[in-house]
């Protein structure tokens, strides 16, 4: 049996609150809703998907490290760690697979501290500003990279 390509879908801090947190900025879709939709999209494309959310930087770094040499791609919304975390960037870079950065909001059009991303330079691309739709677009891009 051929091995399915494995994509990590990683969510950073406070994203467990989606649907209840600043809905005017982040929308009303819950994290469970985003993961369910992504799982369907992955199933249709014949990919294996593992979704993970953590609030602590160390837990995110540990999760990524556990998949070294095994994951084929990562789609990540690093949330606030986008703007602060060299550790998360290093962990993602160590995977040596395509990484796509996702944001619900348009981080380029918000407070100045959100305009800098530690993740963007090691990502193949970034998608921001389309609410929950950003995840669908990002996973589509990952499917395109891994399956075409
Ligand atoms: C976010 C944007 C970040 O600046 C913020 O800290 C988040 C969510 C987004 O998806 O728009 O928590 O990553």
Coordinates of N, CA and C and ligand atoms in Angstrom, one line a residue:
X1 N 0.8 -1.2 0.0 CA 0.0 0.0 0.0 C 0.9 1.2 0.0
X2 N 0.5 2.2 -0.9 CA 1.4 3.4 -0.9 C 1.0 4.3 0.3
X3 N 2.1 5.0 0.8 CA 2.0 5.8 2.0 C 1.3 7.2 1.6
X4 N 0.3 7.6 2.3 CA -0.3 8.9 2.0 C 0.6 10.0 2.5
X5 N 0.6 11.1 1.7 CA 1.4 12.2 2.1 C 0.7 12.8 3.4
X6 N 1.6 13.3 4.3 CA 1.1 13.7 5.6 C 1.3 15.2 5.8
X7 N 0.2 15.9 6.1 CA 0.2 17.3 6.3 C -0.2 17.6 7.7
X8 N 0.6 18.5 8.4 CA 0.3 19.0 9.7 C -0.5 20.2 9.6
X9 N -1.5 20.4 10.4 CA -2.3 21.6 10.4 C -2.2 22.1 11.9
X10 N -1.4 23.2 12.0 CA -1.0 23.6 13.4 C -1.6 25.0 13.7
X11 N -2.2 25.0 14.9 CA -2.8 26.3 15.3 C -2.2 26.7 16.6
X12 N -1.8 28.0 16.7 CA -1.1 28.6 17.8 C -2.1 29.1 18.9
X13 N -1.6 29.9 19.8 CA -2.3 30.3 21.0 C -3.6 31.0 20.8
X14 N -4.5 30.7 21.6 CA -5.9 31.4 21.7 C -6.8 31.0 20.5
X15 N -6.3 30.2 19.6 CA -7.2 29.8 18.5 C -8.2 28.8 18.9
X16 N -8.1 28.2 20.1 CA -9.1 27.3 20.6 C -10.4 28.2 20.9
X17 N -10.2 29.5 21.0 CA -11.3 30.4 21.3 C -12.1 30.9 20.0
X18 N -11.6 30.4 18.9 CA -12.3 30.9 17.7 C -13.8 30.7 17.7
X19 N -14.5 31.6 17.2 CA -16.0 31.6 17.3 C -16.5 32.4 18.5
X20 N -15.6 32.6 19.5 CA -16.0 33.4 20.6 C -15.1 34.6 20.9
X21 N -14.0 34.6 20.2 CA -12.9 35.6 20.4 C -13.0 36.6 19.3
X22 N -13.2 37.9 19.6 CA -13.2 39.0 18.6 C -13.7 38.6 17.3
X23 N -15.0 38.2 17.3 CA -15.6 37.7 16.0 C -15.6 38.7 14.9
X24 N -15.5 40.0 15.3 CA -15.5 41.0 14.2 C -14.2 40.9 13.4
X25 N -13.1 40.4 14.1 CA -11.8 40.3 13.4 C -11.6 38.8 12.9
X26 N -12.0 37.8 13.7 CA -11.6 36.4 13.4 C -12.8 35.6 12.9
X27 N -14.0 36.2 12.9 CA -15.1 35.4 12.4 C -15.8 34.5 13.4
X28 N -16.8 33.8 12.9 CA -17.6 33.0 13.9 C -17.4 31.5 13.7
X29 N -16.5 31.1 12.8 CA -16.2 29.7 12.6 C -15.3 29.2 13.8
X30 N -15.7 28.1 14.4 CA -14.9 27.5 15.5 C -13.7 26.8 14.9
X31 N -12.8 26.5 15.8 CA -11.6 25.7 15.4 C -12.0 24.3 15.0
X32 N -13.0 23.7 15.7 CA -13.5 22.4 15.3 C -14.1 22.5 13.9
X33 N -14.8 23.6 13.5 CA -15.3 23.7 12.2 C -14.2 23.8 11.2
X34 N -13.1 24.6 11.5 CA -12.0 24.7 10.5 C -11.3 23.3 10.3
X35 N -11.1 22.6 11.4 CA -10.5 21.3 11.3 C -11.3 20.3 10.6
X36 N -12.6 20.3 10.8 CA -13.5 19.4 10.1 C -13.5 19.7 8.6
X37 N -13.5 20.9 8.2 CA -13.5 21.3 6.8 C -12.2 20.9 6.2
X38 N -11.1 21.1 6.9 CA -9.8 20.8 6.4 C -9.6 19.3 6.2
X39 N -10.2 18.5 7.2 CA -10.1 17.0 7.1 C -10.8 16.5 5.9
X40 N -12.0 17.1 5.6 CA -12.8 16.7 4.4 C -11.9 17.0 3.1
X41 N -11.3 18.2 3.1 CA -10.5 18.6 1.9 C -9.3 17.7 1.8
X42 N -8.7 17.3 2.9 CA -7.6 16.4 2.8 C -8.0 15.0 2.3
X43 N -9.2 14.5 2.9 CA -9.7 13.2 2.4 C -9.9 13.2 0.9
X44 N -10.5 14.3 0.4 CA -10.8 14.3 -1.0 C -9.6 14.3 -1.9
X45 N -8.5 14.9 -1.3 CA -7.2 15.0 -2.1 C -6.4 13.7 -1.8
X46 N -6.8 12.8 -0.9 CA -6.0 11.6 -0.6 C -4.8 11.9 0.3
X47 N -4.9 12.9 1.2 CA -3.8 13.3 2.1 C -4.2 12.8 3.5
X48 N -3.1 12.5 4.3 CA -3.4 12.3 5.7 C -3.2 13.7 6.4
X49 N -4.1 14.0 7.3 CA -4.0 15.3 8.0 C -3.9 15.1 9.5
X50 N -3.0 15.8 10.2 CA -3.0 15.8 11.6 C -3.1 17.2 12.1
X51 N -4.2 17.5 12.8 CA -4.5 18.9 13.3 C -4.0 18.9 14.8
X52 N -3.5 20.1 15.2 CA -3.0 20.2 16.6 C -3.1 21.7 16.9
X53 N -3.5 21.9 18.2 CA -3.5 23.3 18.7 C -2.9 23.3 20.0
X54 N -2.1 24.4 20.3 CA -1.5 24.5 21.6 C -1.3 26.0 21.9
X55 N -1.4 26.3 23.2 CA -1.2 27.7 23.7 C 0.3 27.9 24.0
X56 N 1.0 26.9 24.3 CA 2.4 27.1 24.7 C 3.4 26.9 23.6
X57 N 4.4 27.7 23.5 CA 5.4 27.6 22.5 C 6.1 26.3 22.5
X58 N 6.4 25.8 23.7 CA 7.1 24.5 23.8 C 6.3 23.4 23.3
X59 N 5.0 23.4 23.5 CA 4.2 22.3 23.1 C 4.1 22.3 21.5
X60 N 4.1 23.5 20.9 CA 4.1 23.6 19.5 C 5.4 23.1 18.9
X61 N 6.5 23.5 19.5 CA 7.9 23.1 19.1 C 8.0 21.5 19.2
X62 N 7.5 21.0 20.3 CA 7.6 19.5 20.6 C 6.8 18.8 19.5
X63 N 5.6 19.3 19.2 CA 4.7 18.6 18.2 C 5.5 18.6 16.9
X64 N 6.0 19.7 16.5 CA 6.7 19.8 15.2 C 7.9 18.8 15.2
X65 N 8.7 18.8 16.2 CA 9.9 18.0 16.3 C 9.5 16.5 16.2
X66 N 8.4 16.1 16.8 CA 8.0 14.7 16.7 C 7.7 14.2 15.3
X67 N 7.5 15.2 14.4 CA 7.2 14.8 13.0 C 8.3 15.0 12.0
X68 N 9.5 15.3 12.6 CA 10.7 15.5 11.7 C 11.0 14.2 10.9
X69 N 11.2 14.3 9.6 CA 11.5 13.2 8.8 C 10.3 12.4 8.4
X70 N 9.1 12.8 8.8 CA 7.9 12.0 8.6 C 6.8 12.9 7.9
X71 N 6.7 14.2 8.3 CA 5.7 15.0 7.7 C 6.1 15.5 6.3
X72 N 5.1 15.7 5.4 CA 5.5 16.1 4.1 C 5.2 17.6 3.9
X73 N 4.4 18.2 4.8 CA 4.1 19.6 4.7 C 3.5 20.1 5.9
X74 N 3.5 21.4 6.2 CA 2.8 22.0 7.3 C 2.1 23.3 7.0
X75 N 0.9 23.3 7.4 CA 0.1 24.6 7.3 C -0.1 25.1 8.7
X76 N 0.3 26.3 9.0 CA 0.3 26.8 10.3 C -0.2 28.2 10.5
X77 N -1.1 28.4 11.5 CA -1.4 29.7 11.9 C -0.7 29.8 13.3
X78 N 0.4 30.5 13.3 CA 1.2 30.6 14.5 C 0.6 31.6 15.5
X79 N -0.5 32.3 15.1 CA -1.1 33.3 15.9 C -0.1 34.3 16.5
X80 N -0.2 34.6 17.8 CA 0.7 35.6 18.3 C 2.2 35.3 18.2
X81 N 2.5 34.0 18.2 CA 3.9 33.6 18.0 C 4.5 33.9 16.7
X82 N 3.6 34.2 15.7 CA 4.1 34.7 14.4 C 5.1 35.9 14.6
X83 N 4.7 36.7 15.6 CA 5.5 38.0 15.7 C 6.6 37.9 16.7
X84 N 6.7 36.8 17.4 CA 7.7 36.7 18.5 C 8.7 35.5 18.5
X85 N 8.3 34.4 17.8 CA 9.0 33.2 18.1 C 10.0 32.7 17.1
X86 N 11.3 32.9 17.5 CA 12.4 32.3 16.7 C 12.4 30.8 16.9
X87 N 12.0 30.3 18.1 CA 11.9 28.8 18.3 C 11.0 28.1 17.4
X88 N 9.8 28.7 17.1 CA 8.8 28.1 16.2 C 9.4 28.1 14.8
X89 N 9.9 29.2 14.4 CA 10.5 29.3 13.1 C 11.6 28.2 12.9
X90 N 12.5 28.1 13.9 CA 13.6 27.1 13.8 C 13.0 25.7 13.7
X91 N 12.0 25.4 14.5 CA 11.4 24.1 14.5 C 10.8 23.8 13.1
X92 N 10.1 24.8 12.5 CA 9.5 24.6 11.2 C 10.5 24.4 10.1
X93 N 11.6 25.2 10.2 CA 12.6 25.1 9.2 C 13.3 23.8 9.2
X94 N 13.4 23.2 10.5 CA 14.1 21.9 10.6 C 13.3 20.8 9.9
X95 N 12.0 21.0 9.7 CA 11.2 19.9 9.1 C 11.7 19.7 7.6
X96 N 12.2 20.8 7.0 CA 12.7 20.7 5.6 C 11.6 20.2 4.7
X97 N 10.4 20.7 4.9 CA 9.2 20.5 4.0 C 8.5 21.8 3.8
X98 N 7.6 21.9 2.7 CA 6.9 23.1 2.5 C 6.1 23.5 3.7
X99 N 6.2 24.8 4.1 CA 5.4 25.4 5.2 C 4.6 26.5 4.6
X100 N 3.3 26.5 4.9 CA 2.4 27.6 4.5 C 1.9 28.3 5.7
X101 N 2.1 29.6 5.8 CA 1.6 30.4 6.9 C 0.2 30.9 6.6
X102 N -0.7 30.8 7.6 CA -2.1 31.2 7.5 C -2.5 32.2 8.6
X103 N -3.3 33.2 8.2 CA -3.9 34.1 9.2 C -5.3 34.3 8.8
X104 N -6.2 34.4 9.8 CA -7.6 34.7 9.5 C -7.7 36.2 9.1
X105 N -7.0 37.0 9.9 CA -7.1 38.5 9.6 C -5.9 38.9 8.7
X106 N -6.1 40.1 8.1 CA -5.0 40.6 7.3 C -4.0 41.3 8.2
X107 N -2.9 40.6 8.6 CA -2.0 41.1 9.6 C -1.2 42.3 9.0
X108 N -1.2 42.5 7.7 CA -0.5 43.6 7.2 C -1.3 44.9 7.3
X109 N -2.6 44.8 7.7 CA -3.5 46.0 7.8 C -3.9 46.2 9.2
X110 N -3.2 45.6 10.2 CA -3.5 45.8 11.6 C -2.4 46.6 12.3
X111 N -2.3 46.4 13.6 CA -1.3 47.1 14.4 C 0.1 46.8 13.8
X112 N 1.0 47.8 14.0 CA 2.3 47.6 13.4 C 3.1 46.4 13.9
X113 N 2.9 46.0 15.2 CA 3.6 44.8 15.7 C 3.2 43.5 15.0
X114 N 2.0 43.6 14.3 CA 1.6 42.3 13.6 C 2.1 42.3 12.2
X115 N 2.8 43.3 11.8 CA 3.3 43.3 10.4 C 4.5 42.5 10.2
X116 N 5.3 42.2 11.3 CA 6.5 41.4 11.1 C 6.2 40.0 11.5
X117 N 6.6 39.1 10.6 CA 6.4 37.6 10.8 C 7.8 37.0 10.8
X118 N 8.1 36.2 11.9 CA 9.3 35.4 11.9 C 9.2 34.2 11.1
X119 N 7.9 33.8 10.7 CA 7.7 32.6 10.0 C 7.8 32.8 8.5
X120 N 7.3 34.0 8.0 CA 7.2 34.2 6.6 C 8.5 33.9 5.8
X121 N 9.7 34.2 6.3 CA 10.9 33.9 5.5 C 11.2 32.5 5.3
X122 N 10.6 31.6 6.1 CA 10.9 30.2 5.9 C 9.7 29.4 5.3
X123 N 8.6 30.2 5.0 CA 7.4 29.6 4.4 C 7.5 29.7 2.9
X124 N 6.8 28.8 2.2 CA 6.8 28.9 0.8 C 5.8 30.0 0.4
X125 N 4.9 30.3 1.3 CA 3.9 31.4 1.0 C 3.1 31.6 2.2
X126 N 2.4 32.8 2.2 CA 1.5 33.2 3.3 C 0.1 33.6 2.8
X127 N -0.9 33.2 3.5 CA -2.3 33.6 3.1 C -2.9 34.2 4.3
X128 N -3.4 35.4 4.2 CA -4.0 36.2 5.3 C -5.1 37.0 4.9
X129 N -6.2 37.1 5.7 CA -7.2 38.1 5.5 C -8.5 37.6 5.0
X130 N -8.6 36.3 4.9 CA -9.9 35.7 4.3 C -10.7 34.9 5.3
X131 N -10.5 35.2 6.6 CA -11.2 34.5 7.6 C -10.9 33.0 7.5
X132 N -11.9 32.2 7.8 CA -11.8 30.7 7.8 C -11.4 30.2 6.4
X133 N -11.8 31.0 5.4 CA -11.4 30.7 4.0 C -9.9 30.6 3.8
X134 N -9.2 31.4 4.6 CA -7.7 31.4 4.5 C -7.1 30.0 4.6
X135 N -7.8 29.2 5.5 CA -7.3 27.8 5.7 C -7.5 26.9 4.5
X136 N -8.7 27.1 3.9 CA -9.0 26.3 2.6 C -8.1 26.7 1.5
X137 N -7.8 28.0 1.4 CA -6.9 28.4 0.3 C -5.5 27.8 0.6
X138 N -5.1 27.9 1.9 CA -3.7 27.4 2.2 C -3.6 25.9 2.0
X139 N -4.6 25.1 2.3 CA -4.6 23.7 2.1 C -4.7 23.4 0.6
X140 N -5.4 24.1 -0.1 CA -5.4 24.0 -1.6 C -4.0 24.2 -2.2
X141 N -3.3 25.2 -1.7 CA -2.0 25.5 -2.1 C -1.1 24.3 -1.8
X142 N -1.2 23.7 -0.6 CA -0.4 22.6 -0.1 C -0.7 21.4 -1.0
X143 N -2.0 21.2 -1.3 CA -2.4 20.0 -2.2 C -1.7 20.2 -3.5
X144 N -1.7 21.4 -4.0 CA -1.1 21.7 -5.3 C 0.4 21.4 -5.3
X145 N 1.0 21.8 -4.2 CA 2.5 21.5 -4.1 C 2.8 20.0 -4.0
X146 N 2.0 19.3 -3.2 CA 2.3 17.9 -2.9 C 1.7 16.9 -3.9
X147 N 0.7 17.3 -4.6 CA 0.0 16.3 -5.4 C 0.0 16.6 -6.9
X148 N 0.8 17.6 -7.3 CA 0.7 17.9 -8.8 C 2.1 17.7 -9.4
Ligands
LIG1 C1 -3.8 35.7 13.8 C2 -3.2 37.1 13.8 C3 -2.2 37.3 14.9 O1 -1.6 38.6 14.9 C4 -3.0 37.1 16.2 O2 -2.1 37.2 17.3 C5 -3.8 35.9 16.3 C6 -4.5 35.4 15.1 C7 -4.8 35.6 12.6 O3 -5.2 34.4 12.3 O4 -5.3 36.6 12.1 O5 -3.9 35.3 17.3 O6 -2.8 34.8 13.5

